[in-house]
PDB file of C-alpha atoms in Angstrom:
ATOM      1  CA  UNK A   2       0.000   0.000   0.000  1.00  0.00           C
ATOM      2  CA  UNK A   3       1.199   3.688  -0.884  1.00  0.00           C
ATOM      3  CA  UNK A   4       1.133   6.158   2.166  1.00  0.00           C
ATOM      4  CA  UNK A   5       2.846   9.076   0.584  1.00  0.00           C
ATOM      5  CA  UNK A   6       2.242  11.004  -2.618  1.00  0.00           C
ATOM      6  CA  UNK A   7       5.503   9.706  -3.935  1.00  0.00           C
ATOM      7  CA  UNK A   8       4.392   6.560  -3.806  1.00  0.00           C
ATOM      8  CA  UNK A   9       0.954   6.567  -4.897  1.00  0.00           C
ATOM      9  CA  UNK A  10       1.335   9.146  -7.457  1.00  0.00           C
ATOM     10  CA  UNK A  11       5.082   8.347  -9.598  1.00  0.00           C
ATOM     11  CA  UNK A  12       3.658  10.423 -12.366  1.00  0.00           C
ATOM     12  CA  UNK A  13       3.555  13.378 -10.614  1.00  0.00           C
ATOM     13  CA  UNK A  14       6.775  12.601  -8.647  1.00  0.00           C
ATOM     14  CA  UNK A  15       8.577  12.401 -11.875  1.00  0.00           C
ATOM     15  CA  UNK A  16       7.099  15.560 -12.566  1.00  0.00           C
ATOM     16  CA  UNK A  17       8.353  17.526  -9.336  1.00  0.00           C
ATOM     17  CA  UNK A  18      11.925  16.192 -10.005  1.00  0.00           C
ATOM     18  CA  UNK A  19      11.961  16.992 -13.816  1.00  0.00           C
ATOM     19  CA  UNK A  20      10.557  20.662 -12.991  1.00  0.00           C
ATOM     20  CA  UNK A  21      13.382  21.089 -10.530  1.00  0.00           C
ATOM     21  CA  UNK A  22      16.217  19.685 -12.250  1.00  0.00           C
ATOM     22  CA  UNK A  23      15.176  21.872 -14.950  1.00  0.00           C
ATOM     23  CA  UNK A  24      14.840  25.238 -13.172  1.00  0.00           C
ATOM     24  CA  UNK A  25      16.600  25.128 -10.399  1.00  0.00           C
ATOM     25  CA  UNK A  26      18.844  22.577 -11.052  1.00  0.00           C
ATOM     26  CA  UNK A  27      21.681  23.203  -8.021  1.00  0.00           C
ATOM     27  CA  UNK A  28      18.919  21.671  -5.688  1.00  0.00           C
ATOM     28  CA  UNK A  29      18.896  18.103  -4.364  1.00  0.00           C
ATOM     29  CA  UNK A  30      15.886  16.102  -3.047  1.00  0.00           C
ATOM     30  CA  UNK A  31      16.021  14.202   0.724  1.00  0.00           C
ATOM     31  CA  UNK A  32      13.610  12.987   3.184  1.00  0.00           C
ATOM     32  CA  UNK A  33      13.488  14.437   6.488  1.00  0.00           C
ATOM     33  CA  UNK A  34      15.177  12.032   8.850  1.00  0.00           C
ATOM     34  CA  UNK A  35      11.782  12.089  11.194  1.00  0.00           C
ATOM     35  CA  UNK A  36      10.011   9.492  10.552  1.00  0.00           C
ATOM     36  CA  UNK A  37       7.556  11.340   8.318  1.00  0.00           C
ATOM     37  CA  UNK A  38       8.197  10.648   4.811  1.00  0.00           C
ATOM     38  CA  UNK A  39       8.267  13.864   3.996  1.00  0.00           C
ATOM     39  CA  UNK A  40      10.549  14.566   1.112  1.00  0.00           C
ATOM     40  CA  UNK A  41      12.395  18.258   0.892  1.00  0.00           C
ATOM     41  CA  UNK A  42      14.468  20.002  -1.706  1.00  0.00           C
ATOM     42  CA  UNK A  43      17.587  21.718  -0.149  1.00  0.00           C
ATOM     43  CA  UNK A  44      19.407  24.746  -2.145  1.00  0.00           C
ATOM     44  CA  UNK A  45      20.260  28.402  -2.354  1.00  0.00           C
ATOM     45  CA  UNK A  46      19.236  31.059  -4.345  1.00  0.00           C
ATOM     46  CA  UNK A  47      20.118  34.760  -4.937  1.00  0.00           C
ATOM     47  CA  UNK A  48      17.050  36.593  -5.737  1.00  0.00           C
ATOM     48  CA  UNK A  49      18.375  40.427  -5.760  1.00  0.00           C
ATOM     49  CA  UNK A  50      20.943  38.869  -7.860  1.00  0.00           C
ATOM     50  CA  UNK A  51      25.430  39.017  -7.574  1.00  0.00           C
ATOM     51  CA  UNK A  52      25.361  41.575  -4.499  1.00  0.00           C
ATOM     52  CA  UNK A  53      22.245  40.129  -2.913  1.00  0.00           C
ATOM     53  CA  UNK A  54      21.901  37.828   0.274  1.00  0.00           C
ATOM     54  CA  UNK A  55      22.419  34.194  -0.595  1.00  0.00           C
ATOM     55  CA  UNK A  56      19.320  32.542   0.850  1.00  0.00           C
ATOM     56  CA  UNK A  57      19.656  28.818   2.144  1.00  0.00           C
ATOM     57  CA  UNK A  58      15.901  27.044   1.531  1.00  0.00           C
ATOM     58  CA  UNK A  59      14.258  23.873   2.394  1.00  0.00           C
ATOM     59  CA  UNK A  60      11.151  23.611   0.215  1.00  0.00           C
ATOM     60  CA  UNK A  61       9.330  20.536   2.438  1.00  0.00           C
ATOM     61  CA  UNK A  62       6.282  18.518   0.934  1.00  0.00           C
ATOM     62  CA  UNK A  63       3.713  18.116   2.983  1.00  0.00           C
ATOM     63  CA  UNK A  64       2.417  14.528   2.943  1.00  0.00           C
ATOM     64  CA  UNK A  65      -0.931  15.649   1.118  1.00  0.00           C
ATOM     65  CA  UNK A  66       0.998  17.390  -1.754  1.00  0.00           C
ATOM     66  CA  UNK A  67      -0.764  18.268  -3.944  1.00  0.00           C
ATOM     67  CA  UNK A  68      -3.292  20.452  -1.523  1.00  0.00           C
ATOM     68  CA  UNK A  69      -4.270  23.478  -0.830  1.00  0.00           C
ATOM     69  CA  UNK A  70      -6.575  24.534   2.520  1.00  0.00           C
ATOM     70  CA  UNK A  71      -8.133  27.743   3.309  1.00  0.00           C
ATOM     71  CA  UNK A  72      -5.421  28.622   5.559  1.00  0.00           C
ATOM     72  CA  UNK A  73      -2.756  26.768   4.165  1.00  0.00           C
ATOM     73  CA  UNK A  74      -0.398  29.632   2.947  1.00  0.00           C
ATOM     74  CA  UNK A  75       1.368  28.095   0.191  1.00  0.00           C
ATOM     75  CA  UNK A  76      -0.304  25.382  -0.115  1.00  0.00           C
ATOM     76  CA  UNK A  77       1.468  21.599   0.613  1.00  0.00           C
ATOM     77  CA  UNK A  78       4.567  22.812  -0.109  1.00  0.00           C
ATOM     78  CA  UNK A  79       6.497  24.582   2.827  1.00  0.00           C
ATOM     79  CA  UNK A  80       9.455  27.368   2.521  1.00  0.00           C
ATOM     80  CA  UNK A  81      11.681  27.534   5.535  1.00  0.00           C
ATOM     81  CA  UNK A  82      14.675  29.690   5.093  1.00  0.00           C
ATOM     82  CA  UNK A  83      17.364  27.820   6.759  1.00  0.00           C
ATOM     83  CA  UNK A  84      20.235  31.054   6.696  1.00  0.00           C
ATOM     84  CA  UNK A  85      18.980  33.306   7.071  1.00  0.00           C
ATOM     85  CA  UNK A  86      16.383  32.520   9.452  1.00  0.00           C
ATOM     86  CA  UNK A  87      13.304  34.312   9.706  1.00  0.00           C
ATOM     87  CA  UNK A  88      12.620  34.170  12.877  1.00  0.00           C
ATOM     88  CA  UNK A  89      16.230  36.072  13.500  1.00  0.00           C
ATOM     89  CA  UNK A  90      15.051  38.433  10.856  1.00  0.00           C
ATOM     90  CA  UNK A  91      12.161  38.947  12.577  1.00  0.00           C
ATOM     91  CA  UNK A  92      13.717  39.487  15.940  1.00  0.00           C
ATOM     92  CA  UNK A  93      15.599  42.245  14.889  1.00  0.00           C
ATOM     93  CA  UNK A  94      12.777  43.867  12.774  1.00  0.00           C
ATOM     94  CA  UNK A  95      10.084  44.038  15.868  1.00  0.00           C
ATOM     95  CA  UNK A  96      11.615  46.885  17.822  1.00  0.00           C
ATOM     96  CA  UNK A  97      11.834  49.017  14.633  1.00  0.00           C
ATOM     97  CA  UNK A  98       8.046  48.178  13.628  1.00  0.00           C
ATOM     98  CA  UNK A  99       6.937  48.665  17.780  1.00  0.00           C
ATOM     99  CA  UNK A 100       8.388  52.070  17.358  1.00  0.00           C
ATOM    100  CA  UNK A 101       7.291  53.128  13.950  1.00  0.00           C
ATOM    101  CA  UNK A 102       3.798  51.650  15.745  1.00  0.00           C
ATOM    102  CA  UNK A 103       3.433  52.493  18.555  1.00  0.00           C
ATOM    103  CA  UNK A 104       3.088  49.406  20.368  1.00  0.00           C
ATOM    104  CA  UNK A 105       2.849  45.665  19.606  1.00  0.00           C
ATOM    105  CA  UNK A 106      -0.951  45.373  19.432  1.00  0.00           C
ATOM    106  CA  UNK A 107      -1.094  48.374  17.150  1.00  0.00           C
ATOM    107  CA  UNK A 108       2.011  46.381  14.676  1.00  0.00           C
ATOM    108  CA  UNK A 109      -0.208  43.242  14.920  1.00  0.00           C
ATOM    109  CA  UNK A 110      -3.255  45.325  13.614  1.00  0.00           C
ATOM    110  CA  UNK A 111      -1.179  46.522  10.759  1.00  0.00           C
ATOM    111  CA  UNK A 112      -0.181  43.036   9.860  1.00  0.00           C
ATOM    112  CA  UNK A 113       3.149  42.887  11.349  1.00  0.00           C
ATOM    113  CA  UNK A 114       2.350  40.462  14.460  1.00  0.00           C
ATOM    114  CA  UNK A 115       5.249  38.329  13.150  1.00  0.00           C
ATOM    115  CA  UNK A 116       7.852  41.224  12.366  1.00  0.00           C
ATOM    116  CA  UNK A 117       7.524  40.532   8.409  1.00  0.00           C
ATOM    117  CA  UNK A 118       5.089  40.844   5.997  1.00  0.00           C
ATOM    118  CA  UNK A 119       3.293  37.653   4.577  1.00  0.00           C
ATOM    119  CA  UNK A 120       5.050  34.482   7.014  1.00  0.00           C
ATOM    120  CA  UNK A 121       3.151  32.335   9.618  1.00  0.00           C
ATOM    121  CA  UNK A 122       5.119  29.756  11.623  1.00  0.00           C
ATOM    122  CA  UNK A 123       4.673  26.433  12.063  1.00  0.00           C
ATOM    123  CA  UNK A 124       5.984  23.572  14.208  1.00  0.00           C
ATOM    124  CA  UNK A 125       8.929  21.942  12.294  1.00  0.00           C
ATOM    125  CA  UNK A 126      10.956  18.985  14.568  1.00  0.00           C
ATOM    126  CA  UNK A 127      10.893  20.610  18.371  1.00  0.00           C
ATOM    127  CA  UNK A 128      11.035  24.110  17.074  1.00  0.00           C
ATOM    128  CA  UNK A 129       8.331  26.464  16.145  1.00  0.00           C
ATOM    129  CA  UNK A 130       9.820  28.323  13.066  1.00  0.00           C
ATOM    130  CA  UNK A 131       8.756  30.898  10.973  1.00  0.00           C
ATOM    131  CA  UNK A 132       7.579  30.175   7.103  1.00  0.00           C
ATOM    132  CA  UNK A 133       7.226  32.014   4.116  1.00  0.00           C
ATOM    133  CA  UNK A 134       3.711  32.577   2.534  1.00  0.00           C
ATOM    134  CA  UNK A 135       4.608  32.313  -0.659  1.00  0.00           C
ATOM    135  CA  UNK A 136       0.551  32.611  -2.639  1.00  0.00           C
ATOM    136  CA  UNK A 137      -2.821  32.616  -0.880  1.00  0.00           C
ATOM    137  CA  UNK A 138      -4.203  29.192  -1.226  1.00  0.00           C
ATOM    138  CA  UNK A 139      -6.658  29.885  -4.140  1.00  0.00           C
ATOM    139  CA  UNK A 140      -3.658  30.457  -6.057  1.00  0.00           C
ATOM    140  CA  UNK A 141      -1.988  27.140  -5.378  1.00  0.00           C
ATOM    141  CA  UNK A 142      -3.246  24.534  -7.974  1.00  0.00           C
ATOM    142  CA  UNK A 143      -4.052  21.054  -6.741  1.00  0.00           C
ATOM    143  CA  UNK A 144      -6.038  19.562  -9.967  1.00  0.00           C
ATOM    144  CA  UNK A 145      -5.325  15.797 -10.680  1.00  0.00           C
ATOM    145  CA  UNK A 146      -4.091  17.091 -14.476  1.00  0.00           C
ATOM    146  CA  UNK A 147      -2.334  20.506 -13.076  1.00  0.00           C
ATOM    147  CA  UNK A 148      -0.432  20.982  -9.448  1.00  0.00           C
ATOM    148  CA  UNK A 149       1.375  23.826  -8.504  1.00  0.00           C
ATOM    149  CA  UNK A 150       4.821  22.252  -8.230  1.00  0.00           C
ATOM    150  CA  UNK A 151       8.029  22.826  -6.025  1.00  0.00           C
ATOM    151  CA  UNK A 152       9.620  25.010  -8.876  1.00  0.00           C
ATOM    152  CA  UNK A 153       6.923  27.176  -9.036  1.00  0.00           C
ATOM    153  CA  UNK A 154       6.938  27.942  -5.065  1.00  0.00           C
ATOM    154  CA  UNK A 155      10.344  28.317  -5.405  1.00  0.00           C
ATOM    155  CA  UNK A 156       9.597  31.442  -7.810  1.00  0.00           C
ATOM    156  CA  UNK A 157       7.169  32.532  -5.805  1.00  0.00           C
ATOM    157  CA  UNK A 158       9.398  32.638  -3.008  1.00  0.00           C
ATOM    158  CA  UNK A 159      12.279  33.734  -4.627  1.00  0.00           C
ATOM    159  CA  UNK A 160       9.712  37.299  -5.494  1.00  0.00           C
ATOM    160  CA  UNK A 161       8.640  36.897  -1.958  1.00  0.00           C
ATOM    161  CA  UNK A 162      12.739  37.073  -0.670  1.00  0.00           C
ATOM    162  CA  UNK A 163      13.448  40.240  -3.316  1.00  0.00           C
ATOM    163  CA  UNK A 164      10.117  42.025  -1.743  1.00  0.00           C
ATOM    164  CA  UNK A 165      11.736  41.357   1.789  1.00  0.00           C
ATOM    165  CA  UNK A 166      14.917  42.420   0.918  1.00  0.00           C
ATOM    166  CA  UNK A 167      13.786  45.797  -0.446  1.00  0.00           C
ATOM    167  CA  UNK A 168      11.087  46.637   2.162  1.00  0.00           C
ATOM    168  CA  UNK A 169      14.128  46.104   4.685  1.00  0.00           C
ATOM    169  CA  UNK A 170      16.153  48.712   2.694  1.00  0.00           C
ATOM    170  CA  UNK A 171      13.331  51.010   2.640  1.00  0.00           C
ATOM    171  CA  UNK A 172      12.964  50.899  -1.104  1.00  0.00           C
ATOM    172  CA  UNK A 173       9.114  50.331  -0.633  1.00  0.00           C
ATOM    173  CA  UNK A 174       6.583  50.773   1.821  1.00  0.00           C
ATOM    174  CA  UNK A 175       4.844  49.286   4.504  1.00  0.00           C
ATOM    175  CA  UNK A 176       1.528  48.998   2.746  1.00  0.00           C
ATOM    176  CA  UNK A 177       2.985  47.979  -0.396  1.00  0.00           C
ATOM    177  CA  UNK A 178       5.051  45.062   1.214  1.00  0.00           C
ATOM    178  CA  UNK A 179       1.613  43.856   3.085  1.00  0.00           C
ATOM    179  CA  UNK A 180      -0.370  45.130   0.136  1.00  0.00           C
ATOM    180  CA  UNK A 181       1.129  41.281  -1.494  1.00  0.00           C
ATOM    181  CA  UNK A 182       0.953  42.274  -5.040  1.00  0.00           C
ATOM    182  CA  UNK A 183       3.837  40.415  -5.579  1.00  0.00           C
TER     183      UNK A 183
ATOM    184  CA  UNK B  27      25.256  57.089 -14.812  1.00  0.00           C
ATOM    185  CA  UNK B  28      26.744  55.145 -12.316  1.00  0.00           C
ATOM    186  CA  UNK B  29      27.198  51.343 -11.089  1.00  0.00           C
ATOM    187  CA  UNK B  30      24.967  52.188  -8.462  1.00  0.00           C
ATOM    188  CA  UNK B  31      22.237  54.245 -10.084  1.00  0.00           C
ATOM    189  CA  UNK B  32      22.072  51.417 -12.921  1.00  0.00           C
ATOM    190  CA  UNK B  33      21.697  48.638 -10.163  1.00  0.00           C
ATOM    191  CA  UNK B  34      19.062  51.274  -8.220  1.00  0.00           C
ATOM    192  CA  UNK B  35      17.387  51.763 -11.940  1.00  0.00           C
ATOM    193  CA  UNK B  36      16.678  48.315 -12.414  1.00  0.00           C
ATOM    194  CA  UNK B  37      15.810  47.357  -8.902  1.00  0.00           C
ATOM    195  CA  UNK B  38      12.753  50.215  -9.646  1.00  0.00           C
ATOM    196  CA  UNK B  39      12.332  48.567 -12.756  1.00  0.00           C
ATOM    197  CA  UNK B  40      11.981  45.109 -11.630  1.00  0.00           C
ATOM    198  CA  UNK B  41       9.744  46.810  -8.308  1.00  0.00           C
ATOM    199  CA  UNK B  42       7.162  48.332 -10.756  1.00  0.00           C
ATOM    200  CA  UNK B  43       7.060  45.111 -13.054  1.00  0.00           C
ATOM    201  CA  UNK B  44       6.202  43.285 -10.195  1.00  0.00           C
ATOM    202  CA  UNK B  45       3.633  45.639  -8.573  1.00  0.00           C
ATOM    203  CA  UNK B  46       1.727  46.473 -11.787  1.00  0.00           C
ATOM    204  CA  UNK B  47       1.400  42.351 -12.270  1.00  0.00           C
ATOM    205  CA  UNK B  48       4.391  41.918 -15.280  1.00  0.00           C
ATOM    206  CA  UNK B  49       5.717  38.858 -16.049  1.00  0.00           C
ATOM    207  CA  UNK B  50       9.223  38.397 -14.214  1.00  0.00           C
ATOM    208  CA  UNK B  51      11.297  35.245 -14.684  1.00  0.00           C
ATOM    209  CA  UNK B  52      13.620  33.537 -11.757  1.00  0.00           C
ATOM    210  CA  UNK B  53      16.741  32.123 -13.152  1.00  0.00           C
ATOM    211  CA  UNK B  54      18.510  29.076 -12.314  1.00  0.00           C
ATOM    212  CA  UNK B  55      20.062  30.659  -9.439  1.00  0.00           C
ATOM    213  CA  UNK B  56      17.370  32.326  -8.175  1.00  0.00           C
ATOM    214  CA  UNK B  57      17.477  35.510  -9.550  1.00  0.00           C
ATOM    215  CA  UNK B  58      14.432  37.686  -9.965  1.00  0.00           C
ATOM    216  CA  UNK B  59      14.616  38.974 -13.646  1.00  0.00           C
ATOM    217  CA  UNK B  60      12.700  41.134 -16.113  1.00  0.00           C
ATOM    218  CA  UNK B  61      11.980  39.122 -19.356  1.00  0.00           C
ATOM    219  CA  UNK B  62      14.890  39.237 -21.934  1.00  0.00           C
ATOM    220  CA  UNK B  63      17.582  39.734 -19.316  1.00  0.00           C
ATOM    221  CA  UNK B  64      19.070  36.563 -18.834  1.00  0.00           C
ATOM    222  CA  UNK B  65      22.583  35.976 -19.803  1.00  0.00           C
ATOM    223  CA  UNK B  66      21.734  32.818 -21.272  1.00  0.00           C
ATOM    224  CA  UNK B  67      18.614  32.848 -23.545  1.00  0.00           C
ATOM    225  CA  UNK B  68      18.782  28.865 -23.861  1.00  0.00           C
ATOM    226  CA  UNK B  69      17.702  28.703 -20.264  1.00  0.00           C
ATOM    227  CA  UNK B  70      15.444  32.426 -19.470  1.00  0.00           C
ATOM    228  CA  UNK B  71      14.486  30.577 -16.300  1.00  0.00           C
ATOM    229  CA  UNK B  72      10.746  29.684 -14.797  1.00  0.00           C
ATOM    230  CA  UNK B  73       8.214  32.715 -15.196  1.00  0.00           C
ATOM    231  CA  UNK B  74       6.685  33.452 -12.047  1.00  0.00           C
ATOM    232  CA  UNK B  75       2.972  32.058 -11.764  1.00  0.00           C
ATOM    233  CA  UNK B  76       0.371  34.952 -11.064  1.00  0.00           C
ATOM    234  CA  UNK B  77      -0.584  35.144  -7.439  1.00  0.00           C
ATOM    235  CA  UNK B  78      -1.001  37.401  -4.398  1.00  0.00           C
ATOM    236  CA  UNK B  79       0.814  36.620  -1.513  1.00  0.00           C
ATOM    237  CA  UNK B  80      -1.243  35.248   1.299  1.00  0.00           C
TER     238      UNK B  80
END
């Protein structure tokens, strides 16, 4: 019997691997060495390009892939920045948002409860850690003919890392980094 | 023009491309690009699927 998408669906495994290997072809696949099957692609990228930050990812299946819930930000494919991590980046960014805000409650209301625009976090091993929302769900395509696939979060992410990057420069806004036109 | 207003010029460019819903490519290495930019037209890289971030 198949547990995991892998197994019951080769077609679409095949798929995944010949969509990475094609775009993004400097990452490797693995399974996380939990227990859970899950498979993960490990790599770096350079979104703002030569004299950008070099961005170490783990792009981690979840064992429904492919799925998309209502709250499921990104769908069944997770984006964990390994280095840098977000939850550093966030660190540092809270006391500059609490005093361009005001206050905590006030940085939560404007959508910056998590110190960056458009993350969540999620349990990963014993740590909670922070994600990237790369596309609102209804975005995320989970058809039995047409998934949104690991290369394609990857781009989304990689436009999610260059919007990060500039908002922390100052080269745009507040409201346009939560506006998420991007 | 300098190296630094032509990598600030393009960083706009590639800001409003973005924001106004353009098509931008990601290379192999992850770079966010403007169509027609990469260095290597054999491989342009993945266009970026349409989608607001959650």
């Amino acid at each position: 019997m198949a547990f995991y998408w892998y197994q019951s669906d080769p077609d679409l495994y095949r798929a995944e691997v010949q969509a990475m290997n094609k775009f993004f072809p400097s990452f490797t696949i693995h399974q996380l060495p939990d227990g859970s099957g899950r498979l993960y692609w490990r790599g770096k990228v350079q979104p703002a390009g030569p004299d950008g930050m070099v961005w170490d990812l783990m792009l981690i299946y979840k064992n429904d892939h492919p799925h998309a819930g209502a709250s499921e930000y990104g769908g069944s494919i997770q984006i964990l920045p390994v280095q840098p991590r977000l939850k550093d980046i966030a660190t540092r960014m809270m006391p500059i948002l609490e005093e361009t805000y005001g206050s905590y409650e006030n940085c939560v209301r404007h959508g910056f409860g998590l110190g960056l625009p458009h993350i969540y976090r999620d349990n990963f091993g014993r740590n909670e850690e922070y994600f990237i929302c790369t596309a609102d769900p209804k975005y995320f395509k989970t058809g039995m003919t047409r998934s949104t696939s690991a290369a394609s979060s990857l781009s989304w992410a990689c436009k999610w890392i260059l919007l990060c990057e500039m908002w922390m420069n100052g080269e745009i806004s507040d409201d346009v980094a939560l506006e998420g036109n991007y | 023009m300098d190296n630094n207003d032509v990598v600030a010029a393009r960083r706009r460019a590639l800001q409003e491309a973005i924001h106004s819903g353009e098509t931008v490519m990601v290379s192999p290495t992850g770079q966010v690009q403007l169509p027609g930019e990469s260095d290597d037209p054999t491989r342009p890289g993945i266009s970026v699927p349409q989608g607001k971030l959650a």
